[in-house]
Amino acid sequence: MLRQLTTLLHNVVDTRIYFMHTDNTTTKKFPVEDFKKYLHLFFIDIINLSQTNNIQAFENREAGYTKAMLNAYNYAFNDSLTDGLSPEIICGIHAQALAHQPNCHPGQLKNSPNFFTVGLAELRTPDGRILQPINPNGSQQGFEEFLKFWFVDKQNPFHYIHFKPTNLSGQEVFLYPFNSKLKKGLSVIFQQRQFFGVTSKTEDYFPNATGFNKLFASLLTNTEYKCFINILENKLLPASGNRLSIQKLMKKELKDLCNSYNEAVSKAGTNDEQILRIIVQHVKLLNQLHPFADGNCRTFYILLNRLLAKNNLPLCLIIDPNRLEMLSTDEALEVVKKGQKDYLALMNNEKPSIVDTLNSTQLEIDIEPMELPASPPAIDSFVAIIEENLLSLKSNNDDQNSKIGTHIEPQFSFLHQLNSEQYHHERLMTKAKKLCGDNENFIPLLNAIDKKDYSLALRKASSVVNLPLLKLILSYQEKLKIDVNLPSSNGYTALDWVMKSNSPKKDIEEATAMLRKFEALSSDEITNKISITKADF
């Protein structure tokens, strides 16, 4: 189905075609029943597979790694979360992903400086060959964007860049932001280790200054330097003069980036190309903020896929998630699009052709099946995430079919039942059980769902104004043809039960608005509507 979907959407002049790309390379099919053996591609840095690493190697190094990653994905895609972005969601993903490493403070923002290393993707030998850094996660264009956002445009910049020579007697270079009432730019400190100590000199540069551009270009292409990015403690001085702790600073910056994302996506409307760019740009900025002591990359990779799914876009398999740190937005966008293509190939039971384009040898990574060291229920929950994503893609594609008069049949095995009532019933039941937990008060509601009396389940959720359950049941209204106005034996509709509830006023208003979106009516409104209809007749 997905290959046909790719071909079809290529012929449609619509913003949704941005992620599709076809080629004539030979594909390797794998048996459909082996599908779950390729799920490790979501959890492992695929670049490591070129070094004969596998998911078990990660597990041996970090006991509980796979379970934690699965739980983090399942948390990130939980329906009870909002569609937007918030610090709570990000910290929640981190808490799950690092649960097996309590010393890394799962779910807590860092409160001390910590650096991340940058390897450049554009280092070349004199004859033009691309060198292969250990971690090619940056480029000159990426650095320029970093400097503009974090050093020049930032009201109170707090990063610094450290170029450290591999030779102990070499000259260290520090790039600090400086800020005054009249100018913004960079203070570059050159420190030379000598026998009797360290000599230091400082030069100031302004954006686009010729001298700085030459200096910066020489640093970025000098293989005798390693580059680190960190937070400068003595620069944490806002305009008020009150010092911020690093943790409070991270909280503020995280909130600002979440607000920026939510606003940008809201303005983008249904422009998928623009939405994808917004997602990639903000995931990159979150990586650069580096708000956690450890586990930043895996947290924001999971977040990336969550944001893609929430916007009905294909998930992605990225060869190295670290590349979402210091590449330019355009370059990172291409990495994600390639990852989406590899994801779609996998969904068509084809082995993705994973090629490291930042490697001088154009390294192709061989993808082999692996058993996940995780429990079947956790794996099944993750497969359900993929099913939901594919269903949303198929739904979007069906919208296009209505325009061009073509119908696509799903080809991948587990998609055959995606539109069946039984499938949706089972998904609703599973999610409702997760939300209800061990609370015995919800047993009647679960029994109603089990008996496929969804209107009764809706009324029971309405009677206690349980917003997550209401949202969940209403999300299946069309799929399971739930009558939101079917009354109980005493004549009360779901909306009546909400209005008669003793719940907080704010919850009642939110539940009422939620039901109204599905044309829910009170019993009085239904009676009046019938009376009016009879009178007109």
mmCIF file of N, CA and C in Angstrom, residues 428-438 446:
data_model
loop_
_atom_site.group_PDB
_atom_site.id
_atom_site.type_symbol
_atom_site.label_atom_id
_atom_site.label_comp_id
_atom_site.label_asym_id
_atom_site.label_seq_id
_atom_site.Cartn_x
_atom_site.Cartn_y
_atom_site.Cartn_z
ATOM 1 N N LEU A 428 -9.978 0.814 21.359
ATOM 2 C CA LEU A 428 -10.666 1.607 22.371
ATOM 3 C C LEU A 428 -10.611 0.908 23.719
ATOM 4 N N MET A 429 -10.846 -0.387 23.737
ATOM 5 C CA MET A 429 -10.844 -1.144 24.987
ATOM 6 C C MET A 429 -9.459 -1.095 25.642
ATOM 7 N N THR A 430 -8.430 -1.294 24.846
ATOM 8 C CA THR A 430 -7.064 -1.284 25.364
ATOM 9 C C THR A 430 -6.712 0.067 25.974
ATOM 10 N N LYS A 431 -7.039 1.139 25.266
ATOM 11 C CA LYS A 431 -6.708 2.484 25.759
ATOM 12 C C LYS A 431 -7.542 2.847 26.987
ATOM 13 N N ALA A 432 -8.801 2.423 26.997
ATOM 14 C CA ALA A 432 -9.652 2.727 28.142
ATOM 15 C C ALA A 432 -9.142 2.012 29.395
ATOM 16 N N LYS A 433 -8.723 0.771 29.245
ATOM 17 C CA LYS A 433 -8.172 0.038 30.391
ATOM 18 C C LYS A 433 -6.938 0.740 30.946
ATOM 19 N N LYS A 434 -6.123 1.276 30.049
ATOM 20 C CA LYS A 434 -4.917 1.967 30.477
ATOM 21 C C LYS A 434 -5.279 3.225 31.277
ATOM 22 N N LEU A 435 -6.288 3.950 30.813
ATOM 23 C CA LEU A 435 -6.704 5.169 31.507
ATOM 24 C C LEU A 435 -7.385 4.855 32.837
ATOM 25 N N CYS A 436 -8.160 3.782 32.878
ATOM 26 C CA CYS A 436 -8.919 3.449 34.095
ATOM 27 C C CYS A 436 -8.042 2.810 35.169
ATOM 28 N N GLY A 437 -7.001 2.109 34.748
ATOM 29 C CA GLY A 437 -6.116 1.479 35.710
ATOM 30 C C GLY A 437 -6.852 0.480 36.591
ATOM 31 N N ASP A 438 -6.561 0.510 37.884
ATOM 32 C CA ASP A 438 -7.171 -0.426 38.831
ATOM 33 C C ASP A 438 -8.371 0.180 39.558
ATOM 34 N N LEU A 446 -16.024 0.108 31.618
ATOM 35 C CA LEU A 446 -15.287 -0.873 30.818
ATOM 36 C C LEU A 446 -16.190 -2.000 30.351
#
